[in-house]
Amino acid sequence: MMEKKVKIKKLRENAVVPKRATEGSAGADLYACCDDPVEIKPGSLVMIPTGIAIELPEKDLAAFLFARSGLGVKHGICLANGVGVIDSDYRGEICVGLCNVSDKDYTVSPGERIAQMVIMPVVCAEFVQVQQLGETERGSGGFGSTGKV
């Protein structure tokens, strides 16, 4: 596996540098950088700062933010936008939008692991308008068109 160095800048003194929990972890944990606990009521959205900014080493990489499975499965705390995308040229603070899809309040504590960040390659495609697209067996069949398993 090829290792890439991602530069991290702490924007706040109490920020925690992301780290992978195990050698085999795909994602590095992101930590809440807030002075006080933040309560998330059922059905509500909050924006939690991480206190860090990053610099990716190449323009064909991006950082993707995913929910932590324990928060999602056990407490109904998910990313508000499904998956967060941090572009290679973004240098601002990484903040995590969280939503509570459960029926119970949840409190995010300062320093708590709130999301995971995975660095992945992206294809910077050029979009070309055409009059015709190539034919396939599936064609324009959409949702459920290939049938149930």
CSV table of N, CA and C in Angstrom, one decimal:
chain,number,residue,atom,x,y,z
A,1,MET,N,0.8,-1.2,0.0
A,1,MET,CA,0.0,0.0,0.0
A,1,MET,C,0.9,1.2,0.0
A,2,MET,N,0.6,2.2,-0.9
A,2,MET,CA,1.3,3.4,-1.0
A,2,MET,C,0.9,4.4,0.1
A,3,GLU,N,1.8,4.9,0.9
A,3,GLU,CA,1.4,5.9,1.9
A,3,GLU,C,1.5,7.3,1.4
A,4,LYS,N,0.6,8.1,1.7
A,4,LYS,CA,0.6,9.5,1.4
A,4,LYS,C,0.6,10.3,2.7
A,5,LYS,N,1.3,11.4,2.6
A,5,LYS,CA,1.4,12.3,3.8
A,5,LYS,C,0.3,13.4,3.6
A,6,VAL,N,-0.6,13.5,4.6
A,6,VAL,CA,-1.6,14.6,4.6
A,6,VAL,C,-1.2,15.5,5.7
A,7,LYS,N,-1.0,16.8,5.3
A,7,LYS,CA,-0.6,17.8,6.3
A,7,LYS,C,-1.8,18.2,7.1
A,8,ILE,N,-1.6,18.3,8.4
A,8,ILE,CA,-2.7,18.7,9.4
A,8,ILE,C,-2.3,20.0,10.1
A,9,LYS,N,-3.2,21.0,10.1
A,9,LYS,CA,-3.0,22.2,10.8
A,9,LYS,C,-4.0,22.3,11.9
A,10,LYS,N,-3.5,22.4,13.2
A,10,LYS,CA,-4.4,22.6,14.3
A,10,LYS,C,-4.8,24.0,14.3
A,11,LEU,N,-6.1,24.3,14.3
A,11,LEU,CA,-6.7,25.6,14.3
A,11,LEU,C,-7.1,26.1,15.7
A,12,ARG,N,-7.2,25.1,16.6
A,12,ARG,CA,-7.5,25.4,18.0
A,12,ARG,C,-6.6,24.5,18.8
A,13,GLU,N,-6.3,25.0,20.0
A,13,GLU,CA,-5.4,24.3,20.9
A,13,GLU,C,-5.9,23.0,21.3
A,14,ASN,N,-7.2,22.8,21.5
A,14,ASN,CA,-7.7,21.5,22.0
A,14,ASN,C,-8.1,20.6,20.8
A,15,ALA,N,-7.7,20.9,19.6
A,15,ALA,CA,-7.9,20.0,18.5
A,15,ALA,C,-7.1,18.7,18.6
A,16,VAL,N,-7.7,17.6,18.1
A,16,VAL,CA,-7.0,16.3,18.1
A,16,VAL,C,-6.6,15.9,16.7
A,17,VAL,N,-5.4,15.6,16.4
A,17,VAL,CA,-5.0,15.2,15.1
A,17,VAL,C,-5.7,13.8,14.8
A,18,PRO,N,-6.2,13.7,13.6
A,18,PRO,CA,-6.9,12.4,13.2
A,18,PRO,C,-5.9,11.3,13.3
A,19,LYS,N,-6.5,10.1,13.7
A,19,LYS,CA,-5.7,8.9,13.8
A,19,LYS,C,-6.5,7.7,13.5
A,20,ARG,N,-5.9,6.7,12.9
A,20,ARG,CA,-6.5,5.4,12.6
A,20,ARG,C,-6.5,4.6,13.9
A,21,ALA,N,-7.6,3.9,14.2
A,21,ALA,CA,-7.7,3.2,15.4
A,21,ALA,C,-6.8,1.9,15.4
A,22,THR,N,-6.7,1.3,14.2
A,22,THR,CA,-5.9,0.1,14.1
A,22,THR,C,-5.1,0.2,12.7
A,23,GLU,N,-4.1,-0.6,12.6
A,23,GLU,CA,-3.3,-0.7,11.4
A,23,GLU,C,-4.2,-0.9,10.1
A,24,GLY,N,-5.3,-1.7,10.3
A,24,GLY,CA,-6.1,-2.0,9.1
A,24,GLY,C,-7.3,-1.1,8.9
A,25,SER,N,-7.4,0.0,9.8
A,25,SER,CA,-8.5,0.9,9.6
A,25,SER,C,-8.4,1.7,8.4
A,26,ALA,N,-9.4,1.8,7.6
A,26,ALA,CA,-9.4,2.6,6.4
A,26,ALA,C,-9.5,4.1,6.7
A,27,GLY,N,-10.3,4.4,7.7
A,27,GLY,CA,-10.6,5.8,8.1
A,27,GLY,C,-9.8,6.2,9.3
A,28,ALA,N,-9.5,7.5,9.4
A,28,ALA,CA,-9.0,8.1,10.6
A,28,ALA,C,-10.1,8.8,11.4
A,29,ASP,N,-10.1,8.6,12.7
A,29,ASP,CA,-11.1,9.2,13.5
A,29,ASP,C,-11.0,10.7,13.5
A,30,LEU,N,-12.1,11.4,13.4
A,30,LEU,CA,-12.2,12.9,13.6
A,30,LEU,C,-12.8,13.1,15.0
A,31,TYR,N,-12.3,14.2,15.7
A,31,TYR,CA,-12.7,14.4,17.1
A,31,TYR,C,-13.5,15.8,17.2
A,32,ALA,N,-14.5,15.8,18.0
A,32,ALA,CA,-15.2,17.0,18.3
A,32,ALA,C,-14.3,18.0,19.0
A,33,CYS,N,-14.2,19.2,18.5
A,33,CYS,CA,-13.4,20.3,19.1
A,33,CYS,C,-14.3,21.4,19.5
A,34,CYS,N,-14.9,21.1,20.6
A,34,CYS,CA,-15.9,22.1,21.2
A,34,CYS,C,-15.5,22.3,22.7
A,35,ASP,N,-15.9,23.4,23.2
A,35,ASP,CA,-15.5,23.7,24.6
A,35,ASP,C,-16.6,23.1,25.6
A,36,ASP,N,-17.8,22.9,25.1
A,36,ASP,CA,-18.9,22.4,25.9
A,36,ASP,C,-19.5,21.2,25.2
A,37,PRO,N,-20.2,20.4,25.9
A,37,PRO,CA,-21.0,19.3,25.3
A,37,PRO,C,-22.1,19.9,24.4
A,38,VAL,N,-22.4,19.2,23.3
A,38,VAL,CA,-23.4,19.7,22.3
A,38,VAL,C,-24.5,18.6,22.3
A,39,GLU,N,-25.7,19.0,22.6
A,39,GLU,CA,-26.9,18.1,22.6
A,39,GLU,C,-27.5,18.1,21.2
A,40,ILE,N,-27.8,16.9,20.7
A,40,ILE,CA,-28.5,16.8,19.4
A,40,ILE,C,-29.9,16.1,19.7
A,41,LYS,N,-30.9,16.9,19.6
A,41,LYS,CA,-32.3,16.5,19.8
A,41,LYS,C,-32.7,15.6,18.6
A,42,PRO,N,-33.6,14.7,18.9
A,42,PRO,CA,-34.2,13.9,17.7
A,42,PRO,C,-34.6,14.8,16.6
A,43,GLY,N,-34.2,14.4,15.4
A,43,GLY,CA,-34.6,15.1,14.2
A,43,GLY,C,-33.9,16.4,14.0
A,44,SER,N,-32.9,16.7,14.8
A,44,SER,CA,-32.2,18.0,14.6
A,44,SER,C,-30.8,17.8,14.0
A,45,LEU,N,-30.2,18.9,13.5
A,45,LEU,CA,-28.9,18.9,12.9
A,45,LEU,C,-28.0,19.8,13.7
A,46,VAL,N,-26.7,19.5,13.7
A,46,VAL,CA,-25.7,20.3,14.4
A,46,VAL,C,-24.5,20.3,13.5
A,47,MET,N,-23.7,21.3,13.6
A,47,MET,CA,-22.4,21.4,13.0
A,47,MET,C,-21.3,21.4,14.1
A,48,ILE,N,-20.5,20.3,14.0
A,48,ILE,CA,-19.4,20.2,15.1
A,48,ILE,C,-18.1,20.5,14.4
A,49,PRO,N,-17.3,21.4,15.0
A,49,PRO,CA,-16.0,21.7,14.5
A,49,PRO,C,-15.0,20.6,14.9
A,50,THR,N,-14.0,20.4,14.1
A,50,THR,CA,-12.9,19.5,14.5
A,50,THR,C,-11.6,20.2,14.9
A,51,GLY,N,-11.6,21.5,14.6
A,51,GLY,CA,-10.4,22.3,15.0
A,51,GLY,C,-9.2,22.0,14.1
A,52,ILE,N,-9.4,21.4,12.9
A,52,ILE,CA,-8.2,21.1,12.1
A,52,ILE,C,-8.5,21.5,10.6
A,53,ALA,N,-7.5,21.7,9.9
A,53,ALA,CA,-7.5,21.9,8.4
A,53,ALA,C,-6.5,20.9,7.9
A,54,ILE,N,-6.7,20.5,6.6
A,54,ILE,CA,-5.8,19.6,6.0
A,54,ILE,C,-5.3,20.1,4.6
A,55,GLU,N,-4.1,19.6,4.2
A,55,GLU,CA,-3.6,19.8,2.9
A,55,GLU,C,-3.3,18.4,2.3
A,56,LEU,N,-4.1,18.0,1.3
A,56,LEU,CA,-3.9,16.8,0.6
A,56,LEU,C,-2.7,16.9,-0.3
A,57,PRO,N,-1.9,15.8,-0.5
A,57,PRO,CA,-0.6,15.9,-1.3
A,57,PRO,C,-0.8,16.0,-2.8
A,58,GLU,N,-2.0,15.7,-3.3
A,58,GLU,CA,-2.2,15.7,-4.7
A,58,GLU,C,-3.6,16.1,-5.1
A,59,LYS,N,-3.8,16.7,-6.2
A,59,LYS,CA,-5.2,17.2,-6.6
A,59,LYS,C,-6.1,16.1,-7.0
A,60,ASP,N,-5.6,14.9,-7.2
A,60,ASP,CA,-6.5,13.7,-7.6
A,60,ASP,C,-6.8,12.9,-6.3
A,61,LEU,N,-6.7,13.5,-5.2
A,61,LEU,CA,-7.1,12.9,-3.9
A,61,LEU,C,-8.2,13.8,-3.3
A,62,ALA,N,-9.1,13.2,-2.5
A,62,ALA,CA,-10.1,13.9,-1.7
A,62,ALA,C,-10.2,13.2,-0.4
A,63,ALA,N,-10.7,13.9,0.6
A,63,ALA,CA,-11.0,13.3,1.9
A,63,ALA,C,-12.5,13.2,2.0
A,64,PHE,N,-12.9,12.0,2.3
A,64,PHE,CA,-14.4,11.7,2.4
A,64,PHE,C,-14.7,11.4,3.9
A,65,LEU,N,-15.7,12.1,4.4
A,65,LEU,CA,-16.1,11.9,5.8
A,65,LEU,C,-17.3,11.0,5.8
A,66,PHE,N,-17.2,10.0,6.7
A,66,PHE,CA,-18.3,9.0,6.9
A,66,PHE,C,-18.7,8.9,8.3
A,67,ALA,N,-19.9,8.4,8.6
A,67,ALA,CA,-20.3,8.2,9.9
A,67,ALA,C,-19.5,7.2,10.6
A,68,ARG,N,-19.4,7.2,11.9
A,68,ARG,CA,-18.8,6.2,12.7
A,68,ARG,C,-20.0,5.1,12.9
A,69,SER,N,-19.7,3.9,12.6
A,69,SER,CA,-20.7,2.9,12.7
A,69,SER,C,-21.4,2.8,14.0
A,70,GLY,N,-20.6,2.9,15.1
A,70,GLY,CA,-21.1,2.8,16.4
A,70,GLY,C,-22.1,3.9,16.7
A,71,LEU,N,-21.8,5.1,16.3
A,71,LEU,CA,-22.7,6.2,16.6
A,71,LEU,C,-24.0,6.0,15.7
A,72,GLY,N,-23.9,5.6,14.5
A,72,GLY,CA,-25.0,5.4,13.7
A,72,GLY,C,-25.9,4.3,14.1
A,73,VAL,N,-25.3,3.1,14.3
A,73,VAL,CA,-26.1,1.9,14.7
A,73,VAL,C,-26.7,2.0,16.1
A,74,LYS,N,-25.9,2.4,17.0
A,74,LYS,CA,-26.3,2.4,18.4
A,74,LYS,C,-27.1,3.6,18.9
A,75,HIS,N,-26.8,4.7,18.2
A,75,HIS,CA,-27.4,6.0,18.7
A,75,HIS,C,-28.2,6.8,17.6
A,76,GLY,N,-28.1,6.3,16.4
A,76,GLY,CA,-28.8,7.1,15.3
A,76,GLY,C,-28.2,8.4,15.0
A,77,ILE,N,-26.9,8.5,15.2
A,77,ILE,CA,-26.2,9.8,14.9
A,77,ILE,C,-25.4,9.6,13.5
A,78,CYS,N,-25.9,10.3,12.5
A,78,CYS,CA,-25.3,10.1,11.2
A,78,CYS,C,-24.8,11.4,10.6
A,79,LEU,N,-24.1,11.4,9.5
A,79,LEU,CA,-23.7,12.6,8.9
A,79,LEU,C,-25.0,13.2,8.2
A,80,ALA,N,-25.1,14.5,8.3
A,80,ALA,CA,-26.3,15.2,7.8
A,80,ALA,C,-26.4,15.1,6.3
A,81,ASN,N,-25.2,15.1,5.6
A,81,ASN,CA,-25.2,15.1,4.2
A,81,ASN,C,-24.8,13.7,3.6
A,82,GLY,N,-24.9,12.7,4.4
A,82,GLY,CA,-24.6,11.3,4.0
A,82,GLY,C,-23.1,11.1,4.0
A,83,VAL,N,-22.4,11.7,3.1
A,83,VAL,CA,-20.9,11.6,3.0
A,83,VAL,C,-20.4,13.0,2.8
A,84,GLY,N,-19.4,13.4,3.6
A,84,GLY,CA,-18.8,14.7,3.4
A,84,GLY,C,-17.7,14.6,2.4
A,85,VAL,N,-17.5,15.6,1.6
A,85,VAL,CA,-16.4,15.6,0.6
A,85,VAL,C,-15.5,16.8,0.9
A,86,ILE,N,-14.2,16.6,1.2
A,86,ILE,CA,-13.2,17.6,1.4
A,86,ILE,C,-12.4,17.7,0.1
A,87,ASP,N,-12.5,18.7,-0.7
A,87,ASP,CA,-11.7,18.8,-1.9
A,87,ASP,C,-10.3,19.1,-1.7
A,88,SER,N,-9.4,18.7,-2.6
A,88,SER,CA,-8.0,18.8,-2.5
A,88,SER,C,-7.5,20.3,-2.3
A,89,ASP,N,-8.3,21.3,-2.8
A,89,ASP,CA,-7.9,22.7,-2.6
A,89,ASP,C,-8.5,23.4,-1.5
A,90,TYR,N,-9.3,22.7,-0.6
A,90,TYR,CA,-9.9,23.3,0.5
A,90,TYR,C,-9.0,23.4,1.7
A,91,ARG,N,-8.8,24.6,2.3
A,91,ARG,CA,-7.9,24.8,3.4
A,91,ARG,C,-8.6,25.2,4.7
A,92,GLY,N,-9.9,25.3,4.7
A,92,GLY,CA,-10.6,25.7,5.9
A,92,GLY,C,-10.8,24.6,6.9
A,93,GLU,N,-11.4,25.0,8.0
A,93,GLU,CA,-11.7,24.0,9.1
A,93,GLU,C,-12.6,22.9,8.6
A,94,ILE,N,-12.3,21.7,9.0
A,94,ILE,CA,-13.2,20.6,8.7
A,94,ILE,C,-14.2,20.6,9.8
A,95,CYS,N,-15.5,20.7,9.4
A,95,CYS,CA,-16.6,20.6,10.4
A,95,CYS,C,-17.5,19.4,9.9
A,96,VAL,N,-18.1,18.8,10.9
A,96,VAL,CA,-18.9,17.6,10.6
A,96,VAL,C,-20.4,17.9,11.0
A,97,GLY,N,-21.2,17.8,9.9
A,97,GLY,CA,-22.7,18.0,10.2
A,97,GLY,C,-23.3,16.7,10.6
A,98,LEU,N,-23.8,16.7,11.8
A,98,LEU,CA,-24.4,15.5,12.4
A,98,LEU,C,-25.9,15.7,12.5
A,99,CYS,N,-26.7,14.6,12.3
A,99,CYS,CA,-28.1,14.6,12.5
A,99,CYS,C,-28.5,13.4,13.4
A,100,ASN,N,-29.6,13.6,14.1
A,100,ASN,CA,-30.0,12.5,15.1
A,100,ASN,C,-31.3,11.9,14.5
A,101,VAL,N,-31.2,10.7,14.0
A,101,VAL,CA,-32.4,10.1,13.4
A,101,VAL,C,-33.1,9.1,14.4
A,102,SER,N,-32.6,9.2,15.7
A,102,SER,CA,-33.2,8.3,16.7
A,102,SER,C,-34.4,9.1,17.4
A,103,ASP,N,-35.0,8.5,18.4
A,103,ASP,CA,-36.0,9.2,19.2
A,103,ASP,C,-35.5,9.6,20.5
A,104,LYS,N,-34.2,9.7,20.7
A,104,LYS,CA,-33.6,10.0,22.0
A,104,LYS,C,-32.5,11.1,21.8
A,105,ASP,N,-32.4,12.0,22.8
A,105,ASP,CA,-31.4,13.0,22.8
A,105,ASP,C,-30.0,12.4,22.8
A,106,TYR,N,-29.0,13.0,22.1
A,106,TYR,CA,-27.6,12.5,22.2
A,106,TYR,C,-26.7,13.7,22.5
A,107,THR,N,-25.8,13.5,23.4
A,107,THR,CA,-24.8,14.6,23.7
A,107,THR,C,-23.4,14.2,23.2
A,108,VAL,N,-22.9,15.1,22.3
A,108,VAL,CA,-21.5,15.0,21.9
A,108,VAL,C,-20.6,15.7,22.9
A,109,SER,N,-19.7,14.9,23.4
A,109,SER,CA,-18.7,15.5,24.4
A,109,SER,C,-17.5,16.0,23.7
A,110,PRO,N,-16.9,17.1,24.3
A,110,PRO,CA,-15.6,17.6,23.7
A,110,PRO,C,-14.6,16.4,23.6
A,111,GLY,N,-13.9,16.3,22.5
A,111,GLY,CA,-12.9,15.3,22.3
A,111,GLY,C,-13.5,13.9,21.8
A,112,GLU,N,-14.8,13.8,21.7
A,112,GLU,CA,-15.4,12.6,21.3
A,112,GLU,C,-15.1,12.3,19.8
A,113,ARG,N,-15.0,11.1,19.4
A,113,ARG,CA,-14.8,10.7,18.0
A,113,ARG,C,-16.2,10.8,17.3
A,114,ILE,N,-16.3,11.6,16.3
A,114,ILE,CA,-17.6,11.9,15.7
A,114,ILE,C,-17.8,11.5,14.3
A,115,ALA,N,-16.7,11.2,13.6
A,115,ALA,CA,-16.8,10.8,12.2
A,115,ALA,C,-15.4,10.1,11.8
A,116,GLN,N,-15.4,9.6,10.6
A,116,GLN,CA,-14.1,9.0,10.2
A,116,GLN,C,-13.8,9.6,8.8
A,117,MET,N,-12.5,9.9,8.5
A,117,MET,CA,-12.1,10.5,7.3
A,117,MET,C,-11.3,9.5,6.5
A,118,VAL,N,-11.6,9.2,5.3
A,118,VAL,CA,-10.9,8.3,4.4
A,118,VAL,C,-10.4,9.1,3.2
A,119,ILE,N,-9.1,9.0,2.9
A,119,ILE,CA,-8.5,9.7,1.8
A,119,ILE,C,-8.6,8.7,0.6
A,120,MET,N,-9.1,9.2,-0.5
A,120,MET,CA,-9.3,8.3,-1.7
A,120,MET,C,-9.0,9.0,-2.9
A,121,PRO,N,-8.6,8.3,-4.0
A,121,PRO,CA,-8.4,8.9,-5.3
A,121,PRO,C,-9.7,9.3,-5.9
A,122,VAL,N,-9.7,10.4,-6.7
A,122,VAL,CA,-10.8,10.8,-7.5
A,122,VAL,C,-10.4,10.9,-9.0
A,123,VAL,N,-11.3,10.7,-9.9
A,123,VAL,CA,-11.0,10.9,-11.3
A,123,VAL,C,-11.6,12.3,-11.7
A,124,CYS,N,-10.7,13.2,-12.1
A,124,CYS,CA,-11.2,14.5,-12.5
A,124,CYS,C,-11.6,14.4,-14.0
A,125,ALA,N,-12.8,14.0,-14.2
A,125,ALA,CA,-13.2,13.7,-15.6
A,125,ALA,C,-13.6,15.0,-16.3
A,126,GLU,N,-13.5,15.0,-17.6
A,126,GLU,CA,-14.0,16.1,-18.5
A,126,GLU,C,-15.3,15.7,-18.9
A,127,PHE,N,-16.3,16.6,-18.9
A,127,PHE,CA,-17.7,16.3,-19.3
A,127,PHE,C,-17.9,16.8,-20.7
A,128,VAL,N,-18.3,15.9,-21.6
A,128,VAL,CA,-18.5,16.2,-23.0
A,128,VAL,C,-19.9,16.0,-23.4
A,129,GLN,N,-20.6,17.0,-23.8
A,129,GLN,CA,-22.0,16.8,-24.3
A,129,GLN,C,-22.0,16.1,-25.6
A,130,VAL,N,-22.9,15.1,-25.8
A,130,VAL,CA,-23.0,14.3,-27.0
A,130,VAL,C,-24.5,14.2,-27.4
A,131,GLN,N,-24.8,13.8,-28.6
A,131,GLN,CA,-26.2,13.6,-29.0
A,131,GLN,C,-26.6,12.2,-28.8
A,132,GLN,N,-25.7,11.2,-28.7
A,132,GLN,CA,-26.0,9.8,-28.5
A,132,GLN,C,-25.1,9.2,-27.5
A,133,LEU,N,-25.6,8.2,-26.7
A,133,LEU,CA,-24.8,7.4,-25.8
A,133,LEU,C,-24.7,6.0,-26.4
A,134,GLY,N,-23.6,5.3,-26.0
A,134,GLY,CA,-23.5,3.9,-26.4
A,134,GLY,C,-24.6,3.0,-25.9
A,135,GLU,N,-24.9,2.0,-26.6
A,135,GLU,CA,-25.9,1.1,-26.2
A,135,GLU,C,-25.4,0.0,-25.2
A,136,THR,N,-26.2,-0.4,-24.3
A,136,THR,CA,-25.9,-1.5,-23.4
A,136,THR,C,-27.0,-2.4,-23.2
A,137,GLU,N,-26.8,-3.6,-22.6
A,137,GLU,CA,-27.9,-4.5,-22.4
A,137,GLU,C,-29.0,-3.9,-21.5
A,138,ARG,N,-28.6,-3.2,-20.5
A,138,ARG,CA,-29.5,-2.6,-19.5
A,138,ARG,C,-30.2,-1.4,-20.1
A,139,GLY,N,-29.5,-0.6,-20.9
A,139,GLY,CA,-30.2,0.6,-21.5
A,139,GLY,C,-30.5,1.6,-20.5
A,140,SER,N,-31.8,2.1,-20.5
A,140,SER,CA,-32.2,3.2,-19.6
A,140,SER,C,-33.0,2.6,-18.4
A,141,GLY,N,-32.9,1.3,-18.2
A,141,GLY,CA,-33.6,0.7,-17.1
A,141,GLY,C,-33.1,1.2,-15.8
A,142,GLY,N,-34.0,1.7,-14.9
A,142,GLY,CA,-33.5,2.4,-13.7
A,142,GLY,C,-33.8,1.6,-12.5
A,143,PHE,N,-34.2,2.2,-11.4
A,143,PHE,CA,-34.4,1.6,-10.1
A,143,PHE,C,-35.2,0.3,-10.2
A,144,GLY,N,-34.6,-0.8,-9.8
A,144,GLY,CA,-35.2,-2.0,-9.7
A,144,GLY,C,-35.4,-2.7,-11.0
A,145,SER,N,-34.8,-2.2,-12.1
A,145,SER,CA,-35.0,-2.8,-13.4
A,145,SER,C,-34.3,-4.1,-13.6
A,146,THR,N,-33.3,-4.4,-12.8
A,146,THR,CA,-32.6,-5.7,-12.9
A,146,THR,C,-33.3,-6.8,-12.0
A,147,GLY,N,-34.3,-6.4,-11.3
A,147,GLY,CA,-35.1,-7.4,-10.5
A,147,GLY,C,-34.5,-7.6,-9.1
A,148,LYS,N,-35.2,-8.3,-8.3
A,148,LYS,CA,-34.8,-8.6,-7.0
A,148,LYS,C,-33.8,-9.7,-7.0
A,149,VAL,N,-32.9,-9.7,-6.0
A,149,VAL,CA,-31.9,-10.7,-5.9
A,149,VAL,C,-32.4,-12.1,-6.3
